[in-house]
C-alpha positions as a Python dict, from the first residue, in 0.01 Angstrom:
ca = {
    (1, 'X'): (0, 0, 0),
    (2, 'X'): (-169, 299, 146),
    (3, 'X'): (-423, 535, -31),
    (4, 'X'): (-332, 901, 46),
    (5, 'X'): (-588, 1088, -86),
    (6, 'X'): (-388, 1434, -142),
    (7, 'X'): (-337, 1794, -250),
    (8, 'X'): (-77, 2019, -199),
    (9, 'X'): (40, 2249, 19),
    (10, 'X'): (-263, 2046, 240),
    (11, 'X'): (-260, 1832, 529),
    (12, 'X'): (-181, 1544, 414),
    (13, 'X'): (190, 1693, 336),
    (14, 'X'): (272, 1582, 742),
    (15, 'X'): (117, 1226, 631),
    (16, 'X'): (316, 1183, 332),
    (17, 'X'): (637, 1271, 457),
    (18, 'X'): (592, 979, 754),
    (19, 'X'): (482, 747, 524),
    (20, 'X'): (788, 839, 286),
    (21, 'X'): (974, 812, 605),
    (22, 'X'): (852, 494, 719),
    (23, 'X'): (940, 372, 342),
    (24, 'X'): (609, 223, 267),
    (25, 'X'): (481, 177, -83),
    (26, 'X'): (125, 453, -117),
    (27, 'X'): (-20, 587, -419),
    (28, 'X'): (-164, 908, -405),
    (29, 'X'): (-535, 991, -503),
    (30, 'X'): (-462, 1351, -618),
    (31, 'X'): (-778, 1567, -596),
    (32, 'X'): (-792, 1907, -731),
    (33, 'X'): (-952, 2082, -445),
    (34, 'X'): (-1007, 2426, -653),
    (35, 'X'): (-1248, 2203, -885),
    (36, 'X'): (-1370, 2042, -545),
    (37, 'X'): (-1284, 1715, -658),
    (38, 'X'): (-1312, 1697, -249),
    (39, 'X'): (-1650, 1740, -282),
    (40, 'X'): (-1792, 1491, -547),
    (41, 'X'): (-2020, 1206, -436),
    (42, 'X'): (-1716, 944, -460),
    (43, 'X'): (-1521, 1086, -160),
    (44, 'X'): (-1751, 1248, 82),
    (45, 'X'): (-1853, 892, 111),
    (46, 'X'): (-1478, 849, 207),
    (47, 'X'): (-1512, 1169, 425),
    (48, 'X'): (-1790, 1299, 485),
    (49, 'X'): (-1645, 1663, 600),
    (50, 'X'): (-1473, 1688, 232),
    (51, 'X'): (-1137, 1708, 411),
    (52, 'X'): (-849, 1640, 237),
    (53, 'X'): (-573, 1403, 331),
    (54, 'X'): (-762, 1081, 399),
    (55, 'X'): (-628, 779, 450),
    (56, 'X'): (-693, 437, 276),
    (57, 'X'): (-562, 155, 499),
    (58, 'X'): (-380, -158, 326),
    (59, 'X'): (-729, -342, 466),
    (60, 'X'): (-925, -103, 312),
    (61, 'X'): (-1024, 109, 628),
    (62, 'X'): (-1025, 429, 579),
    (63, 'X'): (-936, 708, 786),
    (64, 'X'): (-1011, 1120, 836),
    (65, 'X'): (-811, 1338, 1079),
    (66, 'X'): (-437, 1374, 962),
    (67, 'X'): (-281, 1384, 1330),
    (68, 'X'): (-460, 983, 1396),
    (69, 'X'): (-309, 889, 1064),
    (70, 'X'): (40, 1008, 1213),
    (71, 'X'): (-46, 808, 1560),
    (72, 'X'): (-156, 484, 1385),
    (73, 'X'): (81, 487, 1018),
    (74, 'X'): (347, 455, 1369),
    (75, 'X'): (155, 248, 1558),
    (76, 'X'): (149, -15, 1279),
    (77, 'X'): (504, 20, 1186),
    (78, 'X'): (704, 89, 1569),
    (79, 'X'): (1012, -25, 1421),
    (80, 'X'): (1094, 346, 1290),
    (81, 'X'): (1090, 448, 1570),
    (82, 'X'): (886, 755, 1483),
    (83, 'X'): (695, 777, 1796),
    (84, 'X'): (834, 662, 2155),
    (85, 'X'): (681, 350, 2291),
    (86, 'X'): (377, 375, 2422),
    (87, 'X'): (297, 405, 2746),
    (88, 'X'): (601, 580, 2835),
    (89, 'X'): (636, 978, 2955),
    (90, 'X'): (797, 1108, 2562),
    (91, 'X'): (517, 937, 2435),
    (92, 'X'): (250, 1089, 2670),
    (93, 'X'): (467, 1421, 2553),
    (94, 'X'): (417, 1373, 2175),
    (95, 'X'): (22, 1307, 2255),
    (96, 'X'): (54, 1666, 2432),
    (97, 'X'): (197, 1798, 2089),
    (98, 'X'): (-14, 1633, 1785),
    (99, 'X'): (-329, 1698, 2023),
    (100, 'X'): (-240, 2039, 2083),
    (101, 'X'): (-126, 2150, 1759),
    (102, 'X'): (-469, 1938, 1587),
    (103, 'X'): (-732, 2148, 1812),
    (104, 'X'): (-539, 2471, 1848),
    (105, 'X'): (-363, 2569, 1591),
    (106, 'X'): (-474, 2389, 1287),
    (107, 'X'): (-836, 2482, 1341),
    (108, 'X'): (-661, 2833, 1434),
    (109, 'X'): (-560, 2794, 1018),
    (110, 'X'): (-888, 2682, 877),
    (111, 'X'): (-1030, 2997, 1106),
    (112, 'X'): (-863, 3197, 915),
    (113, 'X'): (-843, 3124, 581),
    (114, 'X'): (-1188, 2983, 620),
    (115, 'X'): (-1363, 3251, 771),
    (116, 'X'): (-1694, 3241, 636),
    (117, 'X'): (-1736, 2868, 733),
    (118, 'X'): (-1731, 3015, 1157),
    (119, 'X'): (-2035, 3276, 1094),
    (120, 'X'): (-2361, 3324, 982),
    (121, 'X'): (-2317, 3673, 943),
    (122, 'X'): (-2171, 3793, 605),
    (123, 'X'): (-2003, 4072, 779),
    (124, 'X'): (-1854, 3888, 985),
    (125, 'X'): (-1579, 3703, 839),
    (126, 'X'): (-1316, 3960, 860),
    (127, 'X'): (-1346, 3893, 1255),
    (128, 'X'): (-1308, 3555, 1254),
    (129, 'X'): (-1002, 3601, 1033),
    (130, 'X'): (-869, 3870, 1244),
    (131, 'X'): (-862, 3659, 1576),
    (132, 'X'): (-782, 3344, 1410),
    (133, 'X'): (-458, 3555, 1284),
    (134, 'X'): (-386, 3668, 1654),
    (135, 'X'): (-458, 3350, 1776),
    (136, 'X'): (-191, 3164, 1641),
    (137, 'X'): (-5, 3436, 1635),
    (138, 'X'): (30, 3310, 2012),
    (139, 'X'): (2, 2947, 1972),
    (140, 'X'): (237, 2987, 1707),
    (141, 'X'): (484, 3200, 2016),
    (142, 'X'): (350, 2946, 2287),
    (143, 'X'): (514, 2686, 2040),
    (144, 'X'): (808, 2781, 1989),
    (145, 'X'): (838, 2862, 2390),
    (146, 'X'): (706, 2435, 2420),
    (147, 'X'): (1070, 2343, 2188),
    (148, 'X'): (1253, 2535, 2399),
    (149, 'X'): (1604, 2453, 2305),
    (150, 'X'): (1514, 2110, 2059),
    (151, 'X'): (1629, 2047, 1887),
    (152, 'X'): (1250, 1861, 1771),
    (153, 'X'): (932, 1890, 1957),
    (154, 'X'): (1074, 1542, 2115),
    (155, 'X'): (1371, 1686, 2235),
    (156, 'X'): (1703, 1573, 2059),
    (157, 'X'): (1549, 1292, 1846),
    (158, 'X'): (1347, 1386, 1565),
    (159, 'X'): (931, 1273, 1511),
    (160, 'X'): (633, 1202, 1369),
    (161, 'X'): (561, 1579, 1598),
    (162, 'X'): (822, 1724, 1376),
    (163, 'X'): (670, 1740, 1033),
    (164, 'X'): (326, 1839, 1210),
    (165, 'X'): (402, 2141, 1322),
    (166, 'X'): (631, 2243, 1061),
    (167, 'X'): (406, 2230, 821),
    (168, 'X'): (113, 2436, 1033),
    (169, 'X'): (442, 2679, 1114),
    (170, 'X'): (424, 2643, 714),
    (171, 'X'): (35, 2767, 637),
    (172, 'X'): (102, 3166, 867),
    (173, 'X'): (6, 3413, 599),
    (174, 'X'): (332, 3582, 750),
    (175, 'X'): (554, 3274, 697),
    (176, 'X'): (876, 3397, 533),
    (177, 'X'): (901, 3604, 886),
    (178, 'X'): (804, 3279, 1141),
    (179, 'X'): (1130, 3178, 1094),
    (180, 'X'): (1317, 3547, 1263),
    (181, 'X'): (1031, 3610, 1497),
    (182, 'X'): (1085, 3216, 1628),
    (183, 'X'): (1457, 3119, 1570),
    (184, 'X'): (1380, 2787, 1709),
    (185, 'X'): (1095, 2679, 1498),
    (186, 'X'): (1279, 2862, 1219),
    (187, 'X'): (1553, 2625, 1271),
    (188, 'X'): (1310, 2351, 1355),
    (189, 'X'): (1207, 2379, 979),
    (190, 'X'): (1490, 2365, 842),
    (191, 'X'): (1599, 2056, 1016),
    (192, 'X'): (1339, 1897, 835),
    (193, 'X'): (1337, 2043, 492),
    (194, 'X'): (1683, 1896, 543),
    (195, 'X'): (1517, 1522, 528),
    (196, 'X'): (1543, 1292, 256),
    (197, 'X'): (1224, 1199, 301),
    (198, 'X'): (1068, 1502, 298),
    (199, 'X'): (1303, 1627, 29),
    (200, 'X'): (1141, 1379, -228),
    (201, 'X'): (775, 1548, -175),
    (202, 'X'): (896, 1880, -122),
    (203, 'X'): (801, 2030, -473),
    (204, 'X'): (477, 1818, -514),
    (205, 'X'): (377, 2068, -235),
    (206, 'X'): (569, 2403, -331),
    (207, 'X'): (647, 2301, -695),
    (208, 'X'): (988, 2523, -813),
    (209, 'X'): (923, 2847, -966),
    (210, 'X'): (542, 2843, -795),
    (211, 'X'): (393, 3166, -582),
    (212, 'X'): (434, 2994, -291),
    (213, 'X'): (759, 3220, -73),
    (214, 'X'): (843, 2822, -7),
    (215, 'X'): (868, 2683, -384),
    (216, 'X'): (1260, 2778, -374),
    (217, 'X'): (1390, 2739, -8),
    (218, 'X'): (1623, 2482, 53),
    (219, 'X'): (1652, 2497, 419),
    (220, 'X'): (2010, 2549, 354),
    (221, 'X'): (2043, 2842, 586),
    (222, 'X'): (2121, 2907, 929),
    (223, 'X'): (2209, 2575, 1153),
}
């Protein structure tokens, strides 16, 4: 069984969605980041970066980096078809998407929400945050262009790339406006939201009545 070291509305969202899509048994080890659980010695022994999520594989191996987890899960369970076959052009495009999102948009999100980590000048955090938001906007515009008619990142077929991309769209501070700015991304978000695997985990990340603008979103509007 897999063990997902989990916190709500983190990179665990995409990993959990893929585990659900695969139908693989897993358990959540819940970390309350506001209480500093991710900095406990027992957790940093698993993930020295004190980041969430981590994934313990059935043989006990511990993985970090959510994009790497998606790649491994899809390779370990190829029968689900959540990524194209290794060596194919379509697989190359999936690699491009996942690595670009992980190194670009994901990192920009971190700079926006944790700007103090990226400057030694106490007065410099605001500038880091402003630059990060501008980069998030630019990268989301590029993502919308790459998506094109889609409707999914890899064309007509849903893949593990899609919940990862939608997760990063949800993290934009103006996420309620993103669908209007980039209709293709909005359509993708609705398609992903409607999937039974995502429905099963949605309230864990965005509890009904919570302060997230997505807490009551059903994804039912539009095409």
